[in-house]
Coordinates of C-alpha atoms in Angstrom, one line a residue:
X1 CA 103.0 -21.2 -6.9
X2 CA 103.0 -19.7 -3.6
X3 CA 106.5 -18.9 -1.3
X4 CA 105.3 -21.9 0.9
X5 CA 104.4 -24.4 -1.4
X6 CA 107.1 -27.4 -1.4
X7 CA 107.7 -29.1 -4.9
X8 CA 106.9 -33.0 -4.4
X9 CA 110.5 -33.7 -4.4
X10 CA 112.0 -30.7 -2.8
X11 CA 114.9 -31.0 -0.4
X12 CA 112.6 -31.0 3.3
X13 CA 110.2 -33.5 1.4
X14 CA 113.6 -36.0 0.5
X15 CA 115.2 -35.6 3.5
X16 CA 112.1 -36.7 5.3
X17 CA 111.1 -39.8 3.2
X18 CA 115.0 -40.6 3.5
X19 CA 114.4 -40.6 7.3
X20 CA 111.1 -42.7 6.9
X21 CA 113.6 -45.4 4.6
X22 CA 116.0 -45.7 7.3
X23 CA 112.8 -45.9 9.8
X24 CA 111.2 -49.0 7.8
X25 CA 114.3 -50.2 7.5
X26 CA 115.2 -50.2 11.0
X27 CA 111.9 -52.0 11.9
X28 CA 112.9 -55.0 9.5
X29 CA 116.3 -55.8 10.6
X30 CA 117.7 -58.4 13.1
X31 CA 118.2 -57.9 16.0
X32 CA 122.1 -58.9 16.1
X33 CA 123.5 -57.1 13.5
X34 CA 127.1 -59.6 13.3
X35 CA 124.2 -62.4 11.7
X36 CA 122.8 -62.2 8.0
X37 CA 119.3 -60.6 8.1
X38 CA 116.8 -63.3 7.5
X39 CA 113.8 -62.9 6.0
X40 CA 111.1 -60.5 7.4
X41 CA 108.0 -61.9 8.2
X42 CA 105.1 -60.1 7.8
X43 CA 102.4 -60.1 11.0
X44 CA 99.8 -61.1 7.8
X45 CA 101.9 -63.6 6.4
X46 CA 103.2 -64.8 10.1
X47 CA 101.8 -68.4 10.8
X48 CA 102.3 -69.1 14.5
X49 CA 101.6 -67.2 16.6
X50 CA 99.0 -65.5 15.7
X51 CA 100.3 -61.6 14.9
X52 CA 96.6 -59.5 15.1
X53 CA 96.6 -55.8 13.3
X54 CA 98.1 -53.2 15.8
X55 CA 97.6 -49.8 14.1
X56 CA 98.9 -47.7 17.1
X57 CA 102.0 -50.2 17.2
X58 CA 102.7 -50.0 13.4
X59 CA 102.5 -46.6 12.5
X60 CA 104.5 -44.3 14.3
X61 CA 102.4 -41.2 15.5
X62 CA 104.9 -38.8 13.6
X63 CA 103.2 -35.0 12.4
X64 CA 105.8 -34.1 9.9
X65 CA 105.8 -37.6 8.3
X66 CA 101.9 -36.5 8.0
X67 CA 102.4 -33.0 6.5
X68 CA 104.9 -35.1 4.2
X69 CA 102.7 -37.6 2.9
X70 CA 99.6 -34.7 2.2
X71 CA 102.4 -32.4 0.5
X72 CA 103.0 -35.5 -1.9
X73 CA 99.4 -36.3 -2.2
X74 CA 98.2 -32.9 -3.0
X75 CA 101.4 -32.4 -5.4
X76 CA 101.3 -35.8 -7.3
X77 CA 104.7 -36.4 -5.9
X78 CA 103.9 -40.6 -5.2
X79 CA 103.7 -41.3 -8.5
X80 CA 107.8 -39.9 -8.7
X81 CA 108.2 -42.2 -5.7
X82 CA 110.2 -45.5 -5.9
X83 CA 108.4 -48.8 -3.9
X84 CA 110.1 -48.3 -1.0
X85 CA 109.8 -44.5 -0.5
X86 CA 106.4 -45.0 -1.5
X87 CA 105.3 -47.1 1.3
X88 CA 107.6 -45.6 4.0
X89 CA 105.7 -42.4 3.3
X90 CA 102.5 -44.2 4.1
X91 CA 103.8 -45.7 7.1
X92 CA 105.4 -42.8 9.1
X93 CA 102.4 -40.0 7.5
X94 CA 98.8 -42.2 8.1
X95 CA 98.4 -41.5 11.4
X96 CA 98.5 -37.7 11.6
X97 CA 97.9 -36.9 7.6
X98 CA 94.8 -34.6 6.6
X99 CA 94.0 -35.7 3.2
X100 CA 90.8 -37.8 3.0
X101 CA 91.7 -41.9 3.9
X102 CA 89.8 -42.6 1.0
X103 CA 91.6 -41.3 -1.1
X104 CA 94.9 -42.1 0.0
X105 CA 93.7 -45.8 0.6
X106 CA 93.1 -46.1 -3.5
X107 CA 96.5 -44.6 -4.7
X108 CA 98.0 -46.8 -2.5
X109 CA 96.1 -49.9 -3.8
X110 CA 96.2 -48.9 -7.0
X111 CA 99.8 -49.2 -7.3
X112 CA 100.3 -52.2 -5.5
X113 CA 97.2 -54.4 -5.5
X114 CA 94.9 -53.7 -7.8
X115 CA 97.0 -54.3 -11.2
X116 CA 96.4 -57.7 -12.4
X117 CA 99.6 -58.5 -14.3
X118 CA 102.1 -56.8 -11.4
X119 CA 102.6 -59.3 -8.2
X120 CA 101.2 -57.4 -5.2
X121 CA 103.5 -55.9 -2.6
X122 CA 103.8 -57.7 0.6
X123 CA 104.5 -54.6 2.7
X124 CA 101.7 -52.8 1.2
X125 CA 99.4 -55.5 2.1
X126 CA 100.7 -54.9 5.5
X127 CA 99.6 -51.5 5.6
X128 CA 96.3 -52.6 5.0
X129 CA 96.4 -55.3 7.4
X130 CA 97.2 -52.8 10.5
X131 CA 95.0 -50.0 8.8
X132 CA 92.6 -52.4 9.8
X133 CA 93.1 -52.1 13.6
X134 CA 91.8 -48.0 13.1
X135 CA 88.2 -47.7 13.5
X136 CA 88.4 -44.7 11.3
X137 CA 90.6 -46.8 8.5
X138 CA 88.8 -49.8 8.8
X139 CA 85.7 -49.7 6.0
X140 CA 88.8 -48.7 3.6
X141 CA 91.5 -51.4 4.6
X142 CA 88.7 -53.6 3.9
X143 CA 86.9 -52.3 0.2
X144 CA 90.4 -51.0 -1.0
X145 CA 92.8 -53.3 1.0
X146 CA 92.1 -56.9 2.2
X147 CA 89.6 -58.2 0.5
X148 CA 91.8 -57.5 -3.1
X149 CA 95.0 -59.7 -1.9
X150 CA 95.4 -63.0 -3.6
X151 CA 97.0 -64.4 -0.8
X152 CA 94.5 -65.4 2.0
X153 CA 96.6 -66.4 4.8
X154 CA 95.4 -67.5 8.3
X155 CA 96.6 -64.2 10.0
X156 CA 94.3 -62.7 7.2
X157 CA 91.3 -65.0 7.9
X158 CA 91.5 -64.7 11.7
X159 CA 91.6 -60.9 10.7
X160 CA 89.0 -61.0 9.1
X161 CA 86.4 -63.1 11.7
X162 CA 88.0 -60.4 14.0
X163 CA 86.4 -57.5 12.0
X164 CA 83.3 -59.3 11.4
X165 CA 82.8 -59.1 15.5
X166 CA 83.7 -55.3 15.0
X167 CA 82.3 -53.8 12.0
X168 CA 78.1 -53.1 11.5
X169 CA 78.7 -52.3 7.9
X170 CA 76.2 -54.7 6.1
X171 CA 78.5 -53.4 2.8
X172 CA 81.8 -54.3 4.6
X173 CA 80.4 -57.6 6.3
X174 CA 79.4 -58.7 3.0
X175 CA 82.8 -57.5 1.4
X176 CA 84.4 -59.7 4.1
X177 CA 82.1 -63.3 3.7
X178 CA 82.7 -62.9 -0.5
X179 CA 86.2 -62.7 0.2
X180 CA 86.5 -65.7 2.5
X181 CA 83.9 -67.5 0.9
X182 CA 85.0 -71.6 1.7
X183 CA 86.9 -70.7 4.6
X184 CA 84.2 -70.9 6.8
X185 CA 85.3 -74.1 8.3
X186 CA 88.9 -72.5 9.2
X187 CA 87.4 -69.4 11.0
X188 CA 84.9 -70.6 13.1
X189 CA 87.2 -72.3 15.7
X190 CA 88.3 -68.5 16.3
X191 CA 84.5 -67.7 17.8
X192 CA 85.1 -70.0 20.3
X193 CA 86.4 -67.3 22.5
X194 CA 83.9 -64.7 21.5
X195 CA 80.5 -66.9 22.3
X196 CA 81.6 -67.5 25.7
X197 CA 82.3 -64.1 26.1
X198 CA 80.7 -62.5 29.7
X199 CA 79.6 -59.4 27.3
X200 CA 76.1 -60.3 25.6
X201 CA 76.3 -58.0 23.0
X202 CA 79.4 -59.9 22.0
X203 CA 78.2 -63.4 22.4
X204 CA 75.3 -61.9 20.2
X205 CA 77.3 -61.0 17.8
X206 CA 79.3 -63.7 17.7
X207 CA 76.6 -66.2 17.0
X208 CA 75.6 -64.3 14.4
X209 CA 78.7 -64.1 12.7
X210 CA 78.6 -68.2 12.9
X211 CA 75.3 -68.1 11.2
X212 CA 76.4 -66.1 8.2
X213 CA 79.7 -68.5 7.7
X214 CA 77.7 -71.2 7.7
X215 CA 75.6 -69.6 5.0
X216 CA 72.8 -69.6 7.2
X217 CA 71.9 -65.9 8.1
X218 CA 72.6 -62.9 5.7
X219 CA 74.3 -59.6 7.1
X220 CA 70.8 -57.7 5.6
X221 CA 68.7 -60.2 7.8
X222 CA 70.9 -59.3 10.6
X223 CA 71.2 -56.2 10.6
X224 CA 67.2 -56.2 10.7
X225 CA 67.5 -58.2 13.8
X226 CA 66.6 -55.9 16.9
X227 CA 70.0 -55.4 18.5
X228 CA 71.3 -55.3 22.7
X229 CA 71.8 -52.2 23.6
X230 CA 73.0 -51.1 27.1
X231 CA 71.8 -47.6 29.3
X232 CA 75.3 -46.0 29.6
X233 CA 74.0 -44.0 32.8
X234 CA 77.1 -41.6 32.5
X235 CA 76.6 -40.5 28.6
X236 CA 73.0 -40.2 29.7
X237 CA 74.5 -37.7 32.4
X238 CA 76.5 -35.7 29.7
X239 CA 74.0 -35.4 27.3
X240 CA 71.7 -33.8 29.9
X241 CA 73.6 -32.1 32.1
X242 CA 77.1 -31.4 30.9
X243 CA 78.9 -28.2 29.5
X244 CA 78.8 -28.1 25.5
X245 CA 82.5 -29.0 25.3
X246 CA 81.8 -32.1 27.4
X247 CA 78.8 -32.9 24.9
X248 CA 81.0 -32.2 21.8
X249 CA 83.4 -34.7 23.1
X250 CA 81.0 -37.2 24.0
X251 CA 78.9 -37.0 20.9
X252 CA 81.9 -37.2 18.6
X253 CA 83.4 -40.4 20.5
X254 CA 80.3 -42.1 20.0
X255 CA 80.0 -41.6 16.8
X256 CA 83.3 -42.0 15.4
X257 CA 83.6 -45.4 18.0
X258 CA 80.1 -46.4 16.8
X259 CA 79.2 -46.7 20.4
X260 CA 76.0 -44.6 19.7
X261 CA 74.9 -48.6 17.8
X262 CA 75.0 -50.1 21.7
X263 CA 73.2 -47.0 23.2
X264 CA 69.6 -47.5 24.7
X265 CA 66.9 -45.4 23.1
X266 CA 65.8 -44.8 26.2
X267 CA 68.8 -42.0 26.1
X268 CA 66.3 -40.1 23.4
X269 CA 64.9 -38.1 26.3
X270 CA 68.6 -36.7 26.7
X271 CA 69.1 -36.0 23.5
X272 CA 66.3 -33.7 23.6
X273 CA 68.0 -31.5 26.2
X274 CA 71.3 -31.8 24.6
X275 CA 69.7 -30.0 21.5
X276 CA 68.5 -27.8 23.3
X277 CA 72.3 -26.4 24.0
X278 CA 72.9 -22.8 23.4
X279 CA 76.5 -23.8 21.3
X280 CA 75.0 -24.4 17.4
X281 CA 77.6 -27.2 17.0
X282 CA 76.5 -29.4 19.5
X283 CA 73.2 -29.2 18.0
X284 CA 74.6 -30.1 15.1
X285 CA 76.5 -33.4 16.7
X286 CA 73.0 -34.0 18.2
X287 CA 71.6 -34.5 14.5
X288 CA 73.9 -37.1 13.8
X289 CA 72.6 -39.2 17.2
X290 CA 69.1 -38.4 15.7
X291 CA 69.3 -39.6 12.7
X292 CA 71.2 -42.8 13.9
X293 CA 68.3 -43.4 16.1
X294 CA 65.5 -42.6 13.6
X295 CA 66.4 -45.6 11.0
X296 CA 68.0 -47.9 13.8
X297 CA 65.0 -50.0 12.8
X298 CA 64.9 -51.0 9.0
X299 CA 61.5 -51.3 8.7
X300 CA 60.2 -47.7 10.3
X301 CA 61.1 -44.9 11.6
X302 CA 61.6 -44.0 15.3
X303 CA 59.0 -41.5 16.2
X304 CA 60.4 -39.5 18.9
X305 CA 63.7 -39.3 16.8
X306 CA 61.9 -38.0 13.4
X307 CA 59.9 -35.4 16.0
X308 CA 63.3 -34.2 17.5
X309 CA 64.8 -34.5 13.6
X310 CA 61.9 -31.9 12.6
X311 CA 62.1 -29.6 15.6
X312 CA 65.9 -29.5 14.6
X313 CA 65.2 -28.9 10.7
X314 CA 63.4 -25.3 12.3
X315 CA 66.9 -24.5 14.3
X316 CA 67.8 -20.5 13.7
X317 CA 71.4 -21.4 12.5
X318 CA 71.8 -22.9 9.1
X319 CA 74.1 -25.3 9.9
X320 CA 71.9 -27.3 12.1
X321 CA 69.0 -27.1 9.4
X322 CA 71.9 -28.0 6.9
X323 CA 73.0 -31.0 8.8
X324 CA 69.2 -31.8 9.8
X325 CA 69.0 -32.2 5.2
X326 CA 71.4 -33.9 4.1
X327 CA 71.9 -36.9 7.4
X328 CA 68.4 -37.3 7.4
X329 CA 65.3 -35.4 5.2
X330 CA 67.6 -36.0 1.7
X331 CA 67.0 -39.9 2.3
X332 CA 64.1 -41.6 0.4
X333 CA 63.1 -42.8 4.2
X334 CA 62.3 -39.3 5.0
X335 CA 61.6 -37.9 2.0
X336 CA 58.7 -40.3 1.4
X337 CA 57.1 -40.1 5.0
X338 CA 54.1 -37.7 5.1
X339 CA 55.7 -35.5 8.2
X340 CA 59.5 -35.7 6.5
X341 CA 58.0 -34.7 3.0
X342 CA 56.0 -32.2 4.5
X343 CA 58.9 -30.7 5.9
X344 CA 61.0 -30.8 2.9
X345 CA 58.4 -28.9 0.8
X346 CA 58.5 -26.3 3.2
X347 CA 61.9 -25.8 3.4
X348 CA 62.7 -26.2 -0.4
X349 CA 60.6 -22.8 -0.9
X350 CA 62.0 -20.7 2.0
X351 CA 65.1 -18.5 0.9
X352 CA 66.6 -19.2 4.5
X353 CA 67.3 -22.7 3.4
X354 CA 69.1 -21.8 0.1
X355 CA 71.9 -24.0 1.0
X356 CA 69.6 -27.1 1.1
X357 CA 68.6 -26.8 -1.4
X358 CA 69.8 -28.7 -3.8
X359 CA 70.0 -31.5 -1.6
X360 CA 66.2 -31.1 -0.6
X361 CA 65.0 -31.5 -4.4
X362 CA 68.0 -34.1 -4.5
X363 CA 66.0 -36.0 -2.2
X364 CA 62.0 -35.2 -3.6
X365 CA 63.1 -36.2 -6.7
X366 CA 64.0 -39.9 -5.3
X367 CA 60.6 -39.9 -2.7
X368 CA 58.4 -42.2 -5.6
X369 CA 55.6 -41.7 -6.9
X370 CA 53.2 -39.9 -4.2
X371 CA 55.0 -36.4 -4.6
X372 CA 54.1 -36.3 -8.2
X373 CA 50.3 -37.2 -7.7
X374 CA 50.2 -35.0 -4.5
X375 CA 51.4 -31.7 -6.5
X376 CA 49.6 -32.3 -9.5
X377 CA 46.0 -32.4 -7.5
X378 CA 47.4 -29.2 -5.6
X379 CA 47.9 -27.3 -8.9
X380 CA 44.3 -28.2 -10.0
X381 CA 42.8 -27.4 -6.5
X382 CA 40.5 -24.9 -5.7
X383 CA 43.1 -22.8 -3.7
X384 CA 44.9 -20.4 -6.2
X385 CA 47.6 -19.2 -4.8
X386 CA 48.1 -23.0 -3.4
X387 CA 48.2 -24.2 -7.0
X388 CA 50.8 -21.6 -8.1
X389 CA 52.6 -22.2 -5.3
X390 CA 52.6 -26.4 -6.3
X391 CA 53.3 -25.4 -10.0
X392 CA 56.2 -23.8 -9.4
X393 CA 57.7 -26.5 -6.8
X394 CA 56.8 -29.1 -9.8
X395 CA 59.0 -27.1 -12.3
X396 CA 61.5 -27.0 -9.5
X397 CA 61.6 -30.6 -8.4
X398 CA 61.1 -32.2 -11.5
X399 CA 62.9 -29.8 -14.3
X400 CA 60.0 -29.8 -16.6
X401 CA 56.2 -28.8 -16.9
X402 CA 53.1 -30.7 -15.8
X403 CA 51.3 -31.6 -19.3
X404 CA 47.8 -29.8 -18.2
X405 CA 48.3 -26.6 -16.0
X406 CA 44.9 -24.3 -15.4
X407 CA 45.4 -20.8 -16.4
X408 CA 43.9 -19.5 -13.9
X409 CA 46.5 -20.2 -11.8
X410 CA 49.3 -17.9 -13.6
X411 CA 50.2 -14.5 -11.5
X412 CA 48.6 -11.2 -13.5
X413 CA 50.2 -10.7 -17.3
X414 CA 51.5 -7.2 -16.6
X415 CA 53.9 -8.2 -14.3
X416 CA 55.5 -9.7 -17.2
X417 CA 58.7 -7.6 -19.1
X418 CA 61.6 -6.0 -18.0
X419 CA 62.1 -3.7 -15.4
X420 CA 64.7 -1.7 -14.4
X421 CA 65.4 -2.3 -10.7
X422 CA 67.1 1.0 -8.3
X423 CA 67.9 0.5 -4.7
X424 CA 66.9 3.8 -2.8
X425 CA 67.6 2.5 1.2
X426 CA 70.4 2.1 2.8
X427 CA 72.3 5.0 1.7
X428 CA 75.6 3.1 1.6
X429 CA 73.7 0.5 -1.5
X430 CA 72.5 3.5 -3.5
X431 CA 75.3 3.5 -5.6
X432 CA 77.9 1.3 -7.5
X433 CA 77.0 -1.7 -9.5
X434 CA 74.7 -3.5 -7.3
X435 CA 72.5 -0.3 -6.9
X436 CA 70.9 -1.1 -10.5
X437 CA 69.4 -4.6 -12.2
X438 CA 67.4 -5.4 -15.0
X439 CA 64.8 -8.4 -14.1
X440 CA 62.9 -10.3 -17.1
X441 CA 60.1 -12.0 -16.3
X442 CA 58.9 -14.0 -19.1
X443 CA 55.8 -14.5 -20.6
X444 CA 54.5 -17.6 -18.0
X445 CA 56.6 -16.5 -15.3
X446 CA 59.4 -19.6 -16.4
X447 CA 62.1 -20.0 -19.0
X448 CA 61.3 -23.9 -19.6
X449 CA 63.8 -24.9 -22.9
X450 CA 62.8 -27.4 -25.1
X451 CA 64.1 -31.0 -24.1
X452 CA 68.0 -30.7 -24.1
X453 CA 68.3 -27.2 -23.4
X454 CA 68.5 -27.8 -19.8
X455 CA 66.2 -26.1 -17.3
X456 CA 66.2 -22.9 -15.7
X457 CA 64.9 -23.2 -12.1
X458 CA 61.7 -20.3 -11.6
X459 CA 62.8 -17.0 -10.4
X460 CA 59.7 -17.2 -8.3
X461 CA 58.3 -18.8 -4.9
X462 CA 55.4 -18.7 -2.6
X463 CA 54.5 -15.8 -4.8
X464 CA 51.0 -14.1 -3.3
X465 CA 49.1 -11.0 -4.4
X466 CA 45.9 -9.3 -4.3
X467 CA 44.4 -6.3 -6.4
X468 CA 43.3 -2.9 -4.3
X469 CA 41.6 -0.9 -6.7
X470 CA 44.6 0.1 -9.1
X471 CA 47.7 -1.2 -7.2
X472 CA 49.1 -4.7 -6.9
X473 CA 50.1 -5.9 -4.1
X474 CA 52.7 -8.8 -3.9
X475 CA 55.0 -10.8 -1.7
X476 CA 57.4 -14.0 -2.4
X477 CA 60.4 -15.4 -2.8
X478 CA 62.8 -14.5 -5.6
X479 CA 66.2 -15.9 -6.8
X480 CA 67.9 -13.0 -8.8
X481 CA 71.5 -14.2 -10.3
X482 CA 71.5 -17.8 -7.3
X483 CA 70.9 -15.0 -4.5
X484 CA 67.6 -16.1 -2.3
X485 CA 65.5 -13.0 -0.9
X486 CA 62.5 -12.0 0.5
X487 CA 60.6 -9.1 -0.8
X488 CA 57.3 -7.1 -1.5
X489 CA 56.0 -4.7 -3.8
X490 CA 53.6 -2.8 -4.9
X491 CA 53.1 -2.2 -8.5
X492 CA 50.5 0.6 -10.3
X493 CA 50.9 0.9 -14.1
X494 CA 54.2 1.0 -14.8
X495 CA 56.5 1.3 -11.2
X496 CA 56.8 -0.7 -8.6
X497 CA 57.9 0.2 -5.0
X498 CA 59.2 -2.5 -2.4
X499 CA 61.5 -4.1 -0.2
X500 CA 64.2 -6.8 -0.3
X501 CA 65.0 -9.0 2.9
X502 CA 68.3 -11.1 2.6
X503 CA 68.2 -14.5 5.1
X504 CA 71.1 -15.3 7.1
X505 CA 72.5 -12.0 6.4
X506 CA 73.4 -8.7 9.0
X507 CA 71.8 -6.6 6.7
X508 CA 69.3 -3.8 6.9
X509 CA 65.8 -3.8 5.0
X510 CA 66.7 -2.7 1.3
X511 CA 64.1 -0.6 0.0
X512 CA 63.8 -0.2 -4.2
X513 CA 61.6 0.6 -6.9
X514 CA 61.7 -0.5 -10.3
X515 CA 60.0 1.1 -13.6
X516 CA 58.9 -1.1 -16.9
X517 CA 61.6 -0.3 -19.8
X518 CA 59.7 1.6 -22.4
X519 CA 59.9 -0.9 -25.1
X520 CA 57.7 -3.5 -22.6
X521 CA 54.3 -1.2 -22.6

């Protein structure tokens, strides 16, 4: 263990959950100390009036009582915890704590909900109830938190109408109406407010929210319905003409607020100049707005969002074309449109996008049944190099060969042995370990096991080459030991002579040659 590293129950760590004790403790007495404390009650348990969740108001904005709870978290220190210091350490450390609230949110339910022959803790219910106030807590006071106590109060149920005129979650909205399932009758006095509300994207809401407790509208059909949406002149500003730290900002509100769900589309022809910023992290906010926009509409895609979505994807920094994969192209609703798939086979052979990867063929391998049909007519197509190209993106996307494969196709056989690789250029990689490799390549270019083995992905892509007289001339893509390059070479006899371009790298060109062990002739 490092200097720095506090055991779970050091001395800082019970100093400060003895402080966070006297804290909760404090918060739950009377206020004249001569009479006997009564009974606390609870804002969820509290009948009259009604006590709504006040996150900000609960949890005290304390950083140490964060670093406390992480330290604890990281160090399994809870479980040595009593009740009480348990959930003081969640009160004073949830606002300014770093470990991931979904996490957090299931150790703490765990203990104290979820256990069917334990009674469930009143004050850790509270938790949950004010967690719920946090836009960032809320999808996790609700799956981990509210909708698991046994208890449904009326400060619970008017809670819980409350967060169905908040949340957009069709998972969370449907959490919510399974919990309170027969309680519709008891919750919809509290719309009254909200339908005669002068906003009429809350009015909207709100009626819809009485349609679904009175079993008549389902959150999926809703959330199908087209919804209001409102210009916001002064975002439209920003995105097109402010600085890239006022864009950050502005692109991070709306998405963490889930304003960006009340934004006109109309605000599309912004976005465009907002990607256009010369900062690679705003570009990268501006995917997330994309990809919001492109499946606003469950049925099909927006077109000038999937256009700005693609021009992204071909960004020169990886991040962007990481972020462009995996919020968008990974999804079956990309990966199974003709422009989207397109894009994803590109991308899934060029070593520049090595970090996609996975996530690329994580997301052609869920695109249905088109992709299959489309390669295999590509690898019995006229176009050679087309086809090998096609065979090798088969093995790659679906870990095993096609049943008929023309052999034709294949690259010539006496590239096929081991060879004994050198690096001669730059000077500075002409010696050491790296300055020598052996490469195999098998008899059929693949190492494909037997059903079981697993699969070895090709070492190949977007392999070309052409015959001049005596030489062979080649190009392609190569993964040697999970490293993605560019190279060519030219091979007579027995030697080959080429070069070796690394993507995303500050490299030079690496020049090498390479000669055919003896026992391969």
């Amino acid at each position: 263990m490092g200097t720095n590293t506090y055991h779970p129950l050091s001395p800082p760590t019970l100093i400060l959950l003895l402080l966070c004790g006297a804290l909760w403790t404090s918060a739950h007495a009377t206020a004249n100390p001569a009479q006997s404390p009564a009974p606390q009650v609870r804002a969820w348990q509290q009948l009259a009036p009604y006590s709504p969740p006040d996150y900000e108001g609960f949890f005290p904005d304390n950083p140490e009582g964060g670093k406390a709870l992480d330290r604890l978290y990281a160090g399994g220190g809870l479980k040595e915890l009593g009740d009480a210091q348990f959930i003081a350490a969640f009160r004073q450390g949830m606002r300014r704590k770093t470990e991931y609230s979904s996490h957090l949110t299931r150790v703490l339910a765990s203990r104290f909900l979820w256990k069917k022959d334990k009674p469930q803790s009143a004050d850790a219910i509270e938790l949950f109830y004010h967690m719920s106030d946090s836009p960032a807590l809320r999808k996790y006071a609700i799956k981990n938190g509210l909708t698991h106590v046994n208890e449904t109060t009326p400060a619970i149920l008017h809670a819980m109408t409350d967060l169905l005129l908040v949340t957009d979650s069709v998972k969370d909205i449907d959490r919510i109406l399974d919990y309170c399932d027969g309680h519709g009758p008891t919750m919809l006095p509290w719309l009254n407010g909200p339908l005669k509300s002068p906003q009429t994207q809350m009015r909207s809401k709100a009626e819809a929210v009485r349609e679904m407790l009175g079993g008549t509208l389902t959150p999926r059909q809703w959330s199908m319905r087209p919804k209001p949406t409102r210009d916001m002149p002064e975002a439209r500003r920003i995105l097109r003409e402010g600085s890239s730290d006022e864009r950050m900002r502005l692109i991070e509100d709306l998405v963490r607020s889930r304003t960006i769900a009340n934004m006109s589309e109309a605000c599309l022809t912004d976005l465009m100049v907002a990607a256009t910023d010369s900062n690679y992290r705003v570009r990268k906010q501006v995917v997330h707005m994309a990809a919001h926009f492109a499946t606003r509409n469950p049925a099909t895609l927006n077109p000038q969002a999937l256009a700005l979505l693609l021009q992204l994807s071909r960004d020169p920094d990886h991040h962007v074309r990481e972020a462009v994969v995996y919020d968008a192209l990974r999804s079956p609703r990309f990966s199974s449109s003709g422009a989207g798939q397109d894009r994803m086979l590109e991308m899934v052979v060029d070593p520049s996008n090595a970090g996609s990867h996975d996530d690329l063929l994580w997301g052609l391998r869920r695109s249905g049944p088109k992709l299959h049909a489309r390669l295999l007519e590509q690898i019995a197509g006229p176009d050679k190099a087309r086809a090998w190209a096609s065979y090798e993106l088969y093995l790659r996307v679906f870990e095993q060969a096609p049943a008929h494969v023309p052999a034709d196709i294949f690259p010539p056989t006496e590239l096929c042995g081991q060879w004994q690789i050198q690096v001669t250029a730059p000077p500075s990689m002409r010696q050491g370990r790296n300055a020598r490799k052996t490469l195999t390549i098998p008899i059929g270019f693949h190492s494909i096991g037997a059903p079981g083995e697993g699969f070895q992905q090709p070492q190949f892509q977007n392999l070309l080459w052409t015959r001049i007289g005596e030489v062979l001339h080649l190009s392609g893509n190569a993964y040697i030991e999970g490293v993605a390059l560019h190279f060519t070479a030219r091979m007579q006899a027995d030697t080959m002579h080429g070069t070796v371009r690394l993507p995303d790298r500050d490299l030079p060109l690496i020049v090498w040659n390479a000669v055919r062990k003896k026992s391969d002739k």
